[in-house]
Every structure is written in structure tokens, then in C-alpha cells.
PDB file of C-alpha atoms in Angstrom:
ATOM      1  CA  GLU A   1       8.635  -4.032  -2.762  1.00 78.00           C
ATOM      2  CA  ALA A   2       8.169  -3.735   1.117  1.00 82.00           C
ATOM      3  CA  VAL A   3       6.338  -7.086   1.187  1.00 85.00           C
ATOM      4  CA  GLU A   4       8.886  -8.784  -1.077  1.00 87.00           C
ATOM      5  CA  VAL A   5      11.598  -7.827   1.354  1.00 87.00           C
ATOM      6  CA  GLY A   6       9.543  -8.939   4.273  1.00 89.00           C
ATOM      7  CA  LEU A   7       9.178 -12.352   2.769  1.00 90.00           C
ATOM      8  CA  LYS A   8      12.849 -12.649   2.095  1.00 89.00           C
ATOM      9  CA  THR A   9      14.083 -11.410   5.495  1.00 92.00           C
ATOM     10  CA  VAL A  10      11.641 -13.221   7.819  1.00 93.00           C
ATOM     11  CA  ARG A  11      12.757 -16.154   9.806  1.00 94.00           C
ATOM     12  CA  ARG A  12      11.747 -19.736   9.511  1.00 95.00           C
ATOM     13  CA  GLY A  13       8.252 -20.285  10.938  1.00 95.00           C
ATOM     14  CA  GLY A  14       7.985 -16.222  10.994  1.00 94.00           C
ATOM     15  CA  SER A  15       5.117 -14.256  10.045  1.00 93.00           C
ATOM     16  CA  VAL A  16       4.595 -11.327   7.498  1.00 92.00           C
ATOM     17  CA  VAL A  17       1.608  -8.980   7.954  1.00 89.00           C
ATOM     18  CA  ILE A  18       0.518  -6.904   5.139  1.00 86.00           C
ATOM     19  CA  PHE A  19      -1.233  -3.836   6.694  1.00 80.00           C
ATOM     20  CA  GLY A  20      -0.236  -0.950   4.444  1.00 74.00           C
ATOM     21  CA  GLY A  21      -2.542  -0.052   1.439  1.00 75.00           C
ATOM     22  CA  CYS A  22      -1.127  -0.682  -2.067  1.00 78.00           C
ATOM     23  CA  PRO A  23      -1.977   1.035  -5.501  1.00 81.00           C
ATOM     24  CA  ALA A  24      -4.872  -0.678  -7.229  1.00 84.00           C
ATOM     25  CA  ASN A  25      -3.552  -3.730  -9.154  1.00 88.00           C
ATOM     26  CA  SER A  26      -0.306  -3.929  -7.594  1.00 86.00           C
ATOM     27  CA  LEU A  27       1.530  -7.093  -7.927  1.00 87.00           C
ATOM     28  CA  ILE A  28       4.299  -9.037  -6.139  1.00 84.00           C
ATOM     29  CA  GLN A  29       6.533 -11.476  -6.985  1.00 86.00           C
ATOM     30  CA  ILE A  30       7.052 -14.457  -4.569  1.00 86.00           C
ATOM     31  CA  ASP A  31       8.609 -17.645  -4.572  1.00 89.00           C
ATOM     32  CA  PRO A  32       5.890 -20.053  -3.107  1.00 92.00           C
ATOM     33  CA  ASN A  33       8.321 -22.679  -2.052  1.00 93.00           C
ATOM     34  CA  SER A  34      10.140 -20.206   0.279  1.00 91.00           C
ATOM     35  CA  ILE A  35       6.634 -19.611   2.026  1.00 93.00           C
ATOM     36  CA  HIS A  36       5.957 -23.534   2.156  1.00 95.00           C
ATOM     37  CA  TYR A  37       9.318 -24.688   3.144  1.00 96.00           C
ATOM     38  CA  SER A  38       9.984 -21.995   5.823  1.00 94.00           C
ATOM     39  CA  GLU A  39       6.613 -22.254   6.991  1.00 96.00           C
ATOM     40  CA  ILE A  40       6.076 -18.501   6.744  1.00 95.00           C
ATOM     41  CA  THR A  41       2.595 -17.182   7.594  1.00 95.00           C
ATOM     42  CA  VAL A  42       1.322 -14.244   5.409  1.00 93.00           C
ATOM     43  CA  THR A  43      -1.493 -12.444   6.887  1.00 91.00           C
ATOM     44  CA  GLY A  44      -3.454  -9.318   5.580  1.00 87.00           C
ATOM     45  CA  SER A  45      -4.704  -6.858   7.985  1.00 82.00           C
ATOM     46  CA  ILE A  46      -7.000  -3.889   7.552  1.00 79.00           C
ATOM     47  CA  ASP A  47      -7.639  -2.834  11.080  1.00 78.00           C
ATOM     48  CA  SER A  48      -6.218  -3.094  14.554  1.00 78.00           C
ATOM     49  CA  THR A  49      -7.122  -3.193  18.176  1.00 84.00           C
ATOM     50  CA  ILE A  50      -5.290  -1.183  20.962  1.00 88.00           C
ATOM     51  CA  ASP A  51      -3.673  -4.250  22.203  1.00 91.00           C
ATOM     52  CA  ASP A  52      -2.341  -4.780  18.615  1.00 87.00           C
ATOM     53  CA  PHE A  53      -0.913  -1.205  18.892  1.00 87.00           C
ATOM     54  CA  ARG A  54       0.744  -2.009  22.337  1.00 92.00           C
ATOM     55  CA  ARG A  55       2.302  -5.149  21.060  1.00 92.00           C
ATOM     56  CA  THR A  56       3.701  -3.450  17.990  1.00 90.00           C
ATOM     57  CA  VAL A  57       5.192  -0.523  19.817  1.00 91.00           C
ATOM     58  CA  GLN A  58       6.946  -3.412  22.064  1.00 94.00           C
ATOM     59  CA  LEU A  59       8.202  -5.172  19.078  1.00 91.00           C
ATOM     60  CA  ILE A  60       9.432  -1.914  17.376  1.00 88.00           C
ATOM     61  CA  SER A  61      11.295  -1.009  20.415  1.00 91.00           C
ATOM     62  CA  ARG A  62      13.431  -3.906  20.073  1.00 93.00           C
ATOM     63  CA  VAL A  63      14.851  -2.819  16.578  1.00 90.00           C
ATOM     64  CA  ASN A  64      17.091  -0.195  15.413  1.00 91.00           C
ATOM     65  CA  LEU A  65      14.937   1.859  12.916  1.00 87.00           C
ATOM     66  CA  GLU A  66      17.568   4.528  12.082  1.00 89.00           C
ATOM     67  CA  PRO A  67      18.575   2.752   8.862  1.00 90.00           C
ATOM     68  CA  PHE A  68      14.887   3.042   7.773  1.00 89.00           C
ATOM     69  CA  ILE A  69      14.657   7.044   8.314  1.00 92.00           C
ATOM     70  CA  THR A  70      16.092   8.361   4.782  1.00 94.00           C
ATOM     71  CA  HIS A  71      14.622  11.888   5.375  1.00 95.00           C
ATOM     72  CA  ARG A  72      14.303  14.358   8.360  1.00 96.00           C
ATOM     73  CA  PHE A  73      12.226  17.418   8.066  1.00 96.00           C
ATOM     74  CA  PRO A  74      11.156  20.536  10.595  1.00 95.00           C
ATOM     75  CA  LEU A  75       7.526  20.570  10.973  1.00 94.00           C
ATOM     76  CA  GLU A  76       7.379  23.679   8.752  1.00 94.00           C
ATOM     77  CA  GLU A  77       8.553  21.628   5.911  1.00 94.00           C
ATOM     78  CA  VAL A  78       5.718  19.113   6.177  1.00 95.00           C
ATOM     79  CA  HIS A  79       4.520  19.711   2.648  1.00 95.00           C
ATOM     80  CA  GLN A  80       8.111  18.922   1.275  1.00 94.00           C
ATOM     81  CA  ALA A  81       8.229  15.912   3.261  1.00 94.00           C
ATOM     82  CA  MET A  82       4.831  14.648   2.037  1.00 94.00           C
ATOM     83  CA  GLN A  83       5.974  15.363  -1.734  1.00 93.00           C
ATOM     84  CA  VAL A  84       9.089  13.181  -1.154  1.00 93.00           C
ATOM     85  CA  MET A  85       7.050  10.241   0.264  1.00 92.00           C
ATOM     86  CA  LYS A  86       4.544  10.513  -2.704  1.00 92.00           C
ATOM     87  CA  ASP A  87       7.501  10.810  -5.086  1.00 92.00           C
ATOM     88  CA  LYS A  88       8.841   7.619  -3.569  1.00 90.00           C
ATOM     89  CA  LYS A  89      12.187   9.149  -3.275  1.00 91.00           C
ATOM     90  CA  GLY A  90      12.478   7.878   0.387  1.00 87.00           C
ATOM     91  CA  LEU A  91      11.765   4.860   2.525  1.00 90.00           C
ATOM     92  CA  LYS A  92      10.757   6.800   5.640  1.00 91.00           C
ATOM     93  CA  ALA A  93      10.544  10.586   6.375  1.00 92.00           C
ATOM     94  CA  ILE A  94      10.135  12.059   9.819  1.00 94.00           C
ATOM     95  CA  LEU A  95       9.115  15.303  10.998  1.00 95.00           C
ATOM     96  CA  THR A  96      10.968  16.844  13.739  1.00 93.00           C
ATOM     97  CA  PHE A  97       9.601  19.748  16.166  1.00 88.00           C
TER      98      PHE A  97
END
């Protein structure tokens, strides 16, 4: 689902990098014309370098991530947080300590 959202929201000439694992045999629905005519680049990535990490931190710091955080848990409730994510009941859960 995140890949589909990324492809729908990326700007013209932009890039979508798929770096998270998906369940086996997962499928996504895309409109190939939107990729073609919007000149979108789609890249799969399995690993990164420290420079990639630094650049990612720079880019993320420009975005308000608050809307993506659906759950907050104290560190003591880490198991509950993991269960929420496993059950796909939230987009992003964070641990506070």
C-alpha cells in the first residue's frame, strides 16, 4: 500500500525508492502511464551506506512526520507496540522513554 501511495504522490520527475520488505507474493497495482508520462523513477534497494543514511535524515528533517505516527507507547509496552504493527492496526508506532 505504501508503494502505491508513493507512486500517486511523487512529483513529476521524482523518485520512489522501495526499501522495505514485503510479504512473499505481494502485488501492487500501478498505472504504468502515470510512471511514464510523469517521468517517475522507481528503484528497489536492499542496503544502504552511511552517506545514504545521512541524506535520508536530511530529507526526513524537512517533513512533518507527525501525521504518520498513529500510536505512541512507553518503552515498557514494546510488546504491545509490536503487536499493533504486526496486526497492521497502525501506520507508525513510536516508543517513548
